[in-house]
Amino acid sequence: MQSGVTVSKLLINGLVQGVGFRPTVYKVAQQLGLYGWVKNTSLGVEVVINTTDAQVFMHKLEDDLPRLASLDSVEIQQISLDHELTNFTILPSSAGAVNDTIMPPDSYICQDCLGELFDPTSKYYLYPFTNCTNCGPRYSVIRGLPYDRPLTALANFPLCESCCAEYTDSNNRRYHAQATACPNCGPQLNAELAEVAESLRLGKIVALKGVGGYALLADAKNSVTLQQLRQRKKRSSKPFALMALNVTSIRHFYAQVSEHDAGLLESTAAPIVLLAKKNRSNVAKEVAPDLATLGFMLPNSPIHYLLFYYLLEKPSGDWLSKAQDIVLVVTSANFSGGTIISDNLEAQEQLNAIADVVVGYNREIVMKSDDSVMMNCGKHDVLLRRARGFAPKPYYFSYHLPQVLGLGAQLKNTVTFTRGNKAFTSQYLGDMSSEHTVKYFKQVLAHFDQVFNFKPELIVSDAHPDFFVTQYAQQLGIEHIQLQHHFAHFAATLGNAESCGKKIQPIVLGCILDGYGYGLDGDAWGGELIKCTRANLQFEVVSHLVPLCVPGGDIAEREPWRIALAYCVENNLALPEHLANQPQAAILGKLIESQQFGVSRAFGRFFSLVAGLLNIVTLANYEAHAAMVLEGLVSKPVVEHDFVRLNKQGQPDFNLLINRIYKIGLVEKDINRAVNVFYGSIAALIEKWIIYHCSLNGIRQVAISGGCWQSRHLLAMLSEQLPRLGIELLVPYQMPMNDECISFGQAWYGAQLKLMEKSKCV
């Protein structure tokens, strides 16, 4: 053949590595009679085919995309080869200095693998680590990209002859499946799952290593066992997550499940989904004390399915689809405040103090992750924790961003870096006041650097001078700026909107309702209306909530009765008996009268106030405890318009509303109505506040963020009502609105500043 033959070269980017993409390219080329090659590179997947018209190939490829794959961009060019193409092959991967590909997240076991797991004729029968190109561990086992077995935790498990045959068979589901393994050549558990199931039946607590780390398992119907688990884990009342075999089981025995909820539970991410508890839910009260919801997930790996198989004593037939009255508590294996444990040695050393049995396996977890958490709110899915199954999938932009690193918040920390047309946000990391989280934080940054060779030109951290992330940034010797906490919340919603292709108006109003954030004046912020000019990203607080007295600062967050006591004293309301009887009530009352305490305008404190005032929660044992219990009592929000007013400064008049709640709940003794009036009227009050300042500033686009927006009732009411009034509402449904979004907001903001700098130099 003559030299200079013209062919098409495609560079395909997106979620195209570790998802069975190359085998699919191979099959499509074979079906179309095309010759050439496909290979993973550091810039994406490279495809060369012997045609000058690649559109037919691309249409067929898009129609046949693997279950986990998604395309971001396709660059096509014509190149000249000096040799004839005579077949189509998958070539060895090639690496580069800069890696612009994507690490796929871990995925729920597919139906094909699940079928083989319980097929006595399959070599994968009862094998707890079966997977294929369509499912299984990814992010948790990847050391580097391109995604090839030598760069994963499976590198120490050479394929046996049988697996090798499947790996090289283009018609096999495990064709080039990098994490594939079987009982002869793959990872092994250090205990029999039949014995583990028996331990659970006997009321034992089991620490079991899953895809992202160890979890503590217990019978969710055994009150005695759950009391022991709470005592050993030092977790007095924070709710536990649950696992049931299937949606039918949850719906029949434990919780209300809509078709939309079922779709979330059965999605490839297999998250925990918050569901309304059935009136006679068949779980122990110790699972989620005083709450109206239960957090459920389905088995997400072969290990979990096998555990149910043995708990049901080796059933046969269609047991996988039938309702089964077996439910397990599945909670992260850590001590209160620490990170999830993933190392086998660490598990043996630390978890023996909590678990009666510790079960691991000999495949390393390279990058650990907690379970993701979601809820459905009307027509939208809301992420409450973004971890296993979601991270580290990037957010895409229609323009290129400079390399910027956002270091996140002190609580609910994540890290985000931007490069090219993507922003990569890590999984949920935790509370940076813990030395374990600090170590985890550094591991994630090192892993990102190892995989992506990321070199930031700017680092953005919180404005709080005492936070670890601020001090860490100052030590790196890279240009560093600080962004106020709630400005970062606002920036996160703007960045998320742009990544979804929405147009940001020249001026946007941000409504940030949060628990706490260090303000520019040193005070506690958390209830602000902020105006942002998109052209220069200047933030201006145009209004804020009237501050509440918080006796004892952080102590008041844990003891809501203090905030309620302060409110009654300042507003000359008779102290209800449950407040007057507090041992410190008298001395605190005198100090409050002499204004000896600080204040907070954080919106979350109003939930604490009402919970303490109505004697619903006087001592909070975990973050948002008061708000969660309070929301669980809402049956139907009621708006009493006479008590929905702004003061002369255009701020919500909460005193008017709280005094009304005091009367309904404590004078009329109708706690349920008081809670319903509070939720309905507070939503109407926030709506009135937003509308007033939109009109005042000529704004028609509002961005929301902050942990308090995770209130299902508040979000549902405002997201329905504001658009009816002609206000476009920007809601970051693709990320949590709590402090997990802070790093994304920081990185996006920093990238915009760099882009503005560069535009001035042109």
PDB file of N, CA and C in Angstrom, residues 531-603:
ATOM      1  N   LYS A 531     -25.408  40.534  47.536  1.00  0.00           N
ATOM      2  CA  LYS A 531     -25.488  40.918  46.128  1.00  0.00           C
ATOM      3  C   LYS A 531     -24.142  40.653  45.462  1.00  0.00           C
ATOM      4  N   CYS A 532     -24.171  40.017  44.303  1.00  0.00           N
ATOM      5  CA  CYS A 532     -22.935  39.735  43.577  1.00  0.00           C
ATOM      6  C   CYS A 532     -23.027  40.304  42.167  1.00  0.00           C
ATOM      7  N   THR A 533     -22.003  41.046  41.782  1.00  0.00           N
ATOM      8  CA  THR A 533     -21.871  41.527  40.415  1.00  0.00           C
ATOM      9  C   THR A 533     -21.021  40.522  39.646  1.00  0.00           C
ATOM     10  N   ARG A 534     -21.594  39.869  38.654  1.00  0.00           N
ATOM     11  CA  ARG A 534     -20.895  38.774  37.970  1.00  0.00           C
ATOM     12  C   ARG A 534     -19.628  39.253  37.261  1.00  0.00           C
ATOM     13  N   ALA A 535     -19.634  40.458  36.741  1.00  0.00           N
ATOM     14  CA  ALA A 535     -18.495  40.926  35.938  1.00  0.00           C
ATOM     15  C   ALA A 535     -17.195  40.938  36.729  1.00  0.00           C
ATOM     16  N   ASN A 536     -17.268  41.319  38.004  1.00  0.00           N
ATOM     17  CA  ASN A 536     -16.030  41.385  38.801  1.00  0.00           C
ATOM     18  C   ASN A 536     -16.087  40.553  40.078  1.00  0.00           C
ATOM     19  N   LEU A 537     -17.177  39.793  40.250  1.00  0.00           N
ATOM     20  CA  LEU A 537     -17.368  38.924  41.417  1.00  0.00           C
ATOM     21  C   LEU A 537     -17.174  39.671  42.736  1.00  0.00           C
ATOM     22  N   GLN A 538     -17.763  40.856  42.799  1.00  0.00           N
ATOM     23  CA  GLN A 538     -17.769  41.618  44.043  1.00  0.00           C
ATOM     24  C   GLN A 538     -19.000  41.239  44.856  1.00  0.00           C
ATOM     25  N   PHE A 539     -18.787  40.901  46.130  1.00  0.00           N
ATOM     26  CA  PHE A 539     -19.882  40.514  47.017  1.00  0.00           C
ATOM     27  C   PHE A 539     -20.188  41.649  47.988  1.00  0.00           C
ATOM     28  N   GLU A 540     -21.479  41.875  48.200  1.00  0.00           N
ATOM     29  CA  GLU A 540     -21.903  42.911  49.150  1.00  0.00           C
ATOM     30  C   GLU A 540     -23.106  42.399  49.945  1.00  0.00           C
ATOM     31  N   VAL A 541     -22.992  42.410  51.270  1.00  0.00           N
ATOM     32  CA  VAL A 541     -24.122  42.008  52.115  1.00  0.00           C
ATOM     33  C   VAL A 541     -25.127  43.157  52.127  1.00  0.00           C
ATOM     34  N   VAL A 542     -26.337  42.901  51.633  1.00  0.00           N
ATOM     35  CA  VAL A 542     -27.357  43.953  51.578  1.00  0.00           C
ATOM     36  C   VAL A 542     -28.339  43.846  52.736  1.00  0.00           C
ATOM     37  N   SER A 543     -28.402  42.670  53.378  1.00  0.00           N
ATOM     38  CA  SER A 543     -29.271  42.510  54.540  1.00  0.00           C
ATOM     39  C   SER A 543     -28.854  41.247  55.282  1.00  0.00           C
ATOM     40  N   HIS A 544     -29.184  41.210  56.555  1.00  0.00           N
ATOM     41  CA  HIS A 544     -28.895  40.001  57.331  1.00  0.00           C
ATOM     42  C   HIS A 544     -29.936  39.844  58.424  1.00  0.00           C
ATOM     43  N   LEU A 545     -30.008  38.664  58.983  1.00  0.00           N
ATOM     44  CA  LEU A 545     -30.960  38.399  60.053  1.00  0.00           C
ATOM     45  C   LEU A 545     -30.580  39.169  61.310  1.00  0.00           C
ATOM     46  N   VAL A 546     -31.583  39.518  62.097  1.00  0.00           N
ATOM     47  CA  VAL A 546     -31.328  40.160  63.388  1.00  0.00           C
ATOM     48  C   VAL A 546     -30.671  39.117  64.302  1.00  0.00           C
ATOM     49  N   PRO A 547     -29.513  39.421  64.882  1.00  0.00           N
ATOM     50  CA  PRO A 547     -28.780  38.405  65.659  1.00  0.00           C
ATOM     51  C   PRO A 547     -29.534  37.933  66.902  1.00  0.00           C
ATOM     52  N   LEU A 548     -29.280  36.692  67.248  1.00  0.00           N
ATOM     53  CA  LEU A 548     -29.792  36.095  68.478  1.00  0.00           C
ATOM     54  C   LEU A 548     -28.679  36.039  69.515  1.00  0.00           C
ATOM     55  N   CYS A 549     -29.050  36.172  70.765  1.00  0.00           N
ATOM     56  CA  CYS A 549     -28.098  35.963  71.849  1.00  0.00           C
ATOM     57  C   CYS A 549     -27.834  34.465  71.984  1.00  0.00           C
ATOM     58  N   VAL A 550     -26.548  34.076  72.030  1.00  0.00           N
ATOM     59  CA  VAL A 550     -26.182  32.652  72.146  1.00  0.00           C
ATOM     60  C   VAL A 550     -25.284  32.479  73.374  1.00  0.00           C
ATOM     61  N   PRO A 551     -25.876  32.299  74.532  1.00  0.00           N
ATOM     62  CA  PRO A 551     -25.087  32.195  75.767  1.00  0.00           C
ATOM     63  C   PRO A 551     -24.127  31.006  75.747  1.00  0.00           C
ATOM     64  N   GLY A 552     -22.855  31.307  75.775  1.00  0.00           N
ATOM     65  CA  GLY A 552     -21.858  30.240  75.778  1.00  0.00           C
ATOM     66  C   GLY A 552     -21.308  29.907  74.415  1.00  0.00           C
ATOM     67  N   GLY A 553     -21.760  30.610  73.351  1.00  0.00           N
ATOM     68  CA  GLY A 553     -21.226  30.372  72.016  1.00  0.00           C
ATOM     69  C   GLY A 553     -21.530  28.964  71.522  1.00  0.00           C
ATOM     70  N   ASP A 554     -20.471  28.169  71.278  1.00  0.00           N
ATOM     71  CA  ASP A 554     -20.648  26.807  70.763  1.00  0.00           C
ATOM     72  C   ASP A 554     -21.433  25.928  71.729  1.00  0.00           C
ATOM     73  N   ILE A 555     -21.347  26.229  73.024  1.00  0.00           N
ATOM     74  CA  ILE A 555     -22.099  25.439  74.007  1.00  0.00           C
ATOM     75  C   ILE A 555     -23.602  25.579  73.757  1.00  0.00           C
ATOM     76  N   ALA A 556     -24.021  26.760  73.330  1.00  0.00           N
ATOM     77  CA  ALA A 556     -25.446  27.002  73.078  1.00  0.00           C
ATOM     78  C   ALA A 556     -25.958  26.157  71.923  1.00  0.00           C
ATOM     79  N   GLU A 557     -25.072  25.838  70.976  1.00  0.00           N
ATOM     80  CA  GLU A 557     -25.481  24.972  69.867  1.00  0.00           C
ATOM     81  C   GLU A 557     -25.792  23.565  70.376  1.00  0.00           C
ATOM     82  N   ARG A 558     -25.042  23.134  71.378  1.00  0.00           N
ATOM     83  CA  ARG A 558     -25.263  21.801  71.947  1.00  0.00           C
ATOM     84  C   ARG A 558     -26.361  21.800  73.004  1.00  0.00           C
ATOM     85  N   GLU A 559     -26.684  22.992  73.513  1.00  0.00           N
ATOM     86  CA  GLU A 559     -27.709  23.107  74.552  1.00  0.00           C
ATOM     87  C   GLU A 559     -28.735  24.170  74.149  1.00  0.00           C
ATOM     88  N   PRO A 560     -29.647  23.823  73.247  1.00  0.00           N
ATOM     89  CA  PRO A 560     -30.612  24.795  72.721  1.00  0.00           C
ATOM     90  C   PRO A 560     -31.428  25.516  73.786  1.00  0.00           C
ATOM     91  N   TRP A 561     -31.570  24.940  74.964  1.00  0.00           N
ATOM     92  CA  TRP A 561     -32.326  25.608  76.017  1.00  0.00           C
ATOM     93  C   TRP A 561     -31.714  26.961  76.364  1.00  0.00           C
ATOM     94  N   ARG A 562     -30.399  27.094  76.181  1.00  0.00           N
ATOM     95  CA  ARG A 562     -29.727  28.367  76.475  1.00  0.00           C
ATOM     96  C   ARG A 562     -30.234  29.483  75.554  1.00  0.00           C
ATOM     97  N   ILE A 563     -30.372  29.161  74.256  1.00  0.00           N
ATOM     98  CA  ILE A 563     -30.849  30.168  73.301  1.00  0.00           C
ATOM     99  C   ILE A 563     -32.298  30.532  73.616  1.00  0.00           C
ATOM    100  N   ALA A 564     -33.092  29.520  73.979  1.00  0.00           N
ATOM    101  CA  ALA A 564     -34.494  29.763  74.336  1.00  0.00           C
ATOM    102  C   ALA A 564     -34.598  30.614  75.594  1.00  0.00           C
ATOM    103  N   LEU A 565     -33.758  30.329  76.580  1.00  0.00           N
ATOM    104  CA  LEU A 565     -33.745  31.108  77.820  1.00  0.00           C
ATOM    105  C   LEU A 565     -33.407  32.562  77.527  1.00  0.00           C
ATOM    106  N   ALA A 566     -32.374  32.780  76.707  1.00  0.00           N
ATOM    107  CA  ALA A 566     -31.954  34.141  76.370  1.00  0.00           C
ATOM    108  C   ALA A 566     -33.082  34.890  75.668  1.00  0.00           C
ATOM    109  N   TYR A 567     -33.785  34.206  74.768  1.00  0.00           N
ATOM    110  CA  TYR A 567     -34.871  34.861  74.043  1.00  0.00           C
ATOM    111  C   TYR A 567     -35.976  35.298  75.007  1.00  0.00           C
ATOM    112  N   CYS A 568     -36.336  34.402  75.913  1.00  0.00           N
ATOM    113  CA  CYS A 568     -37.409  34.730  76.869  1.00  0.00           C
ATOM    114  C   CYS A 568     -37.003  35.905  77.757  1.00  0.00           C
ATOM    115  N   VAL A 569     -35.752  35.908  78.216  1.00  0.00           N
ATOM    116  CA  VAL A 569     -35.277  36.992  79.092  1.00  0.00           C
ATOM    117  C   VAL A 569     -35.289  38.317  78.338  1.00  0.00           C
ATOM    118  N   GLU A 570     -34.759  38.331  77.137  1.00  0.00           N
ATOM    119  CA  GLU A 570     -34.656  39.577  76.362  1.00  0.00           C
ATOM    120  C   GLU A 570     -36.022  40.111  75.940  1.00  0.00           C
ATOM    121  N   ASN A 571     -37.008  39.226  75.817  1.00  0.00           N
ATOM    122  CA  ASN A 571     -38.322  39.653  75.349  1.00  0.00           C
ATOM    123  C   ASN A 571     -39.378  39.643  76.449  1.00  0.00           C
ATOM    124  N   ASN A 572     -38.886  39.565  77.715  1.00  0.00           N
ATOM    125  CA  ASN A 572     -39.776  39.646  78.879  1.00  0.00           C
ATOM    126  C   ASN A 572     -40.913  38.627  78.839  1.00  0.00           C
ATOM    127  N   LEU A 573     -40.582  37.405  78.404  1.00  0.00           N
ATOM    128  CA  LEU A 573     -41.549  36.323  78.388  1.00  0.00           C
ATOM    129  C   LEU A 573     -41.350  35.454  79.628  1.00  0.00           C
ATOM    130  N   ALA A 574     -42.461  34.998  80.199  1.00  0.00           N
ATOM    131  CA  ALA A 574     -42.365  34.133  81.371  1.00  0.00           C
ATOM    132  C   ALA A 574     -41.616  32.854  81.010  1.00  0.00           C
ATOM    133  N   LEU A 575     -40.667  32.483  81.865  1.00  0.00           N
ATOM    134  CA  LEU A 575     -39.884  31.283  81.585  1.00  0.00           C
ATOM    135  C   LEU A 575     -40.754  30.040  81.765  1.00  0.00           C
ATOM    136  N   PRO A 576     -40.837  29.193  80.720  1.00  0.00           N
ATOM    137  CA  PRO A 576     -41.550  27.922  80.909  1.00  0.00           C
ATOM    138  C   PRO A 576     -40.798  27.063  81.920  1.00  0.00           C
ATOM    139  N   GLU A 577     -41.478  26.133  82.524  1.00  0.00           N
ATOM    140  CA  GLU A 577     -40.918  25.345  83.623  1.00  0.00           C
ATOM    141  C   GLU A 577     -39.623  24.628  83.231  1.00  0.00           C
ATOM    142  N   HIS A 578     -39.580  24.069  82.001  1.00  0.00           N
ATOM    143  CA  HIS A 578     -38.398  23.294  81.604  1.00  0.00           C
ATOM    144  C   HIS A 578     -37.158  24.174  81.451  1.00  0.00           C
ATOM    145  N   LEU A 579     -37.346  25.465  81.234  1.00  0.00           N
ATOM    146  CA  LEU A 579     -36.203  26.382  81.182  1.00  0.00           C
ATOM    147  C   LEU A 579     -35.858  26.901  82.576  1.00  0.00           C
ATOM    148  N   ALA A 580     -36.872  27.242  83.329  1.00  0.00           N
ATOM    149  CA  ALA A 580     -36.633  27.775  84.677  1.00  0.00           C
ATOM    150  C   ALA A 580     -35.939  26.760  85.577  1.00  0.00           C
ATOM    151  N   ASN A 581     -36.163  25.476  85.293  1.00  0.00           N
ATOM    152  CA  ASN A 581     -35.572  24.424  86.133  1.00  0.00           C
ATOM    153  C   ASN A 581     -34.154  24.031  85.739  1.00  0.00           C
ATOM    154  N   GLN A 582     -33.646  24.630  84.693  1.00  0.00           N
ATOM    155  CA  GLN A 582     -32.252  24.340  84.342  1.00  0.00           C
ATOM    156  C   GLN A 582     -31.337  24.855  85.465  1.00  0.00           C
ATOM    157  N   PRO A 583     -30.339  24.065  85.901  1.00  0.00           N
ATOM    158  CA  PRO A 583     -29.503  24.450  87.049  1.00  0.00           C
ATOM    159  C   PRO A 583     -28.839  25.817  86.906  1.00  0.00           C
ATOM    160  N   GLN A 584     -28.497  26.193  85.671  1.00  0.00           N
ATOM    161  CA  GLN A 584     -27.796  27.463  85.464  1.00  0.00           C
ATOM    162  C   GLN A 584     -28.721  28.595  85.043  1.00  0.00           C
ATOM    163  N   ALA A 585     -30.017  28.365  85.086  1.00  0.00           N
ATOM    164  CA  ALA A 585     -30.957  29.337  84.539  1.00  0.00           C
ATOM    165  C   ALA A 585     -30.865  30.702  85.221  1.00  0.00           C
ATOM    166  N   ALA A 586     -30.787  30.727  86.525  1.00  0.00           N
ATOM    167  CA  ALA A 586     -30.802  32.001  87.254  1.00  0.00           C
ATOM    168  C   ALA A 586     -29.577  32.845  86.932  1.00  0.00           C
ATOM    169  N   ILE A 587     -28.392  32.240  87.016  1.00  0.00           N
ATOM    170  CA  ILE A 587     -27.177  33.013  86.779  1.00  0.00           C
ATOM    171  C   ILE A 587     -27.063  33.412  85.311  1.00  0.00           C
ATOM    172  N   LEU A 588     -27.495  32.538  84.400  1.00  0.00           N
ATOM    173  CA  LEU A 588     -27.457  32.890  82.984  1.00  0.00           C
ATOM    174  C   LEU A 588     -28.414  34.039  82.695  1.00  0.00           C
ATOM    175  N   GLY A 589     -29.578  34.002  83.340  1.00  0.00           N
ATOM    176  CA  GLY A 589     -30.547  35.074  83.137  1.00  0.00           C
ATOM    177  C   GLY A 589     -29.977  36.432  83.497  1.00  0.00           C
ATOM    178  N   LYS A 590     -29.251  36.509  84.605  1.00  0.00           N
ATOM    179  CA  LYS A 590     -28.643  37.780  85.010  1.00  0.00           C
ATOM    180  C   LYS A 590     -27.569  38.231  84.038  1.00  0.00           C
ATOM    181  N   LEU A 591     -26.764  37.275  83.565  1.00  0.00           N
ATOM    182  CA  LEU A 591     -25.712  37.617  82.601  1.00  0.00           C
ATOM    183  C   LEU A 591     -26.302  38.076  81.275  1.00  0.00           C
ATOM    184  N   ILE A 592     -27.408  37.453  80.886  1.00  0.00           N
ATOM    185  CA  ILE A 592     -28.072  37.847  79.638  1.00  0.00           C
ATOM    186  C   ILE A 592     -28.604  39.269  79.756  1.00  0.00           C
ATOM    187  N   GLU A 593     -29.200  39.589  80.908  1.00  0.00           N
ATOM    188  CA  GLU A 593     -29.731  40.934  81.119  1.00  0.00           C
ATOM    189  C   GLU A 593     -28.638  41.989  81.052  1.00  0.00           C
ATOM    190  N   SER A 594     -27.435  41.620  81.470  1.00  0.00           N
ATOM    191  CA  SER A 594     -26.323  42.580  81.425  1.00  0.00           C
ATOM    192  C   SER A 594     -25.520  42.469  80.138  1.00  0.00           C
ATOM    193  N   GLN A 595     -26.089  41.728  79.150  1.00  0.00           N
ATOM    194  CA  GLN A 595     -25.497  41.610  77.814  1.00  0.00           C
ATOM    195  C   GLN A 595     -24.052  41.118  77.865  1.00  0.00           C
ATOM    196  N   GLN A 596     -23.857  40.026  78.572  1.00  0.00           N
ATOM    197  CA  GLN A 596     -22.516  39.456  78.740  1.00  0.00           C
ATOM    198  C   GLN A 596     -22.171  38.418  77.682  1.00  0.00           C
ATOM    199  N   PHE A 597     -23.089  38.157  76.751  1.00  0.00           N
ATOM    200  CA  PHE A 597     -22.855  37.087  75.792  1.00  0.00           C
ATOM    201  C   PHE A 597     -22.815  37.593  74.358  1.00  0.00           C
ATOM    202  N   GLY A 598     -22.174  36.795  73.519  1.00  0.00           N
ATOM    203  CA  GLY A 598     -22.106  37.105  72.104  1.00  0.00           C
ATOM    204  C   GLY A 598     -23.415  36.802  71.388  1.00  0.00           C
ATOM    205  N   VAL A 599     -23.456  37.173  70.105  1.00  0.00           N
ATOM    206  CA  VAL A 599     -24.663  36.973  69.310  1.00  0.00           C
ATOM    207  C   VAL A 599     -24.310  36.237  68.018  1.00  0.00           C
ATOM    208  N   SER A 600     -25.328  35.713  67.379  1.00  0.00           N
ATOM    209  CA  SER A 600     -25.155  35.031  66.091  1.00  0.00           C
ATOM    210  C   SER A 600     -26.357  35.312  65.217  1.00  0.00           C
ATOM    211  N   ARG A 601     -26.101  35.549  63.964  1.00  0.00           N
ATOM    212  CA  ARG A 601     -27.212  35.729  63.015  1.00  0.00           C
ATOM    213  C   ARG A 601     -27.356  34.496  62.120  1.00  0.00           C
ATOM    214  N   ALA A 602     -26.789  33.382  62.552  1.00  0.00           N
ATOM    215  CA  ALA A 602     -26.912  32.132  61.803  1.00  0.00           C
ATOM    216  C   ALA A 602     -28.360  31.642  61.839  1.00  0.00           C
ATOM    217  N   PHE A 603     -28.894  31.343  60.668  1.00  0.00           N
ATOM    218  CA  PHE A 603     -30.292  30.923  60.555  1.00  0.00           C
ATOM    219  C   PHE A 603     -30.555  29.643  61.345  1.00  0.00           C
TER     220      PHE A 603
END
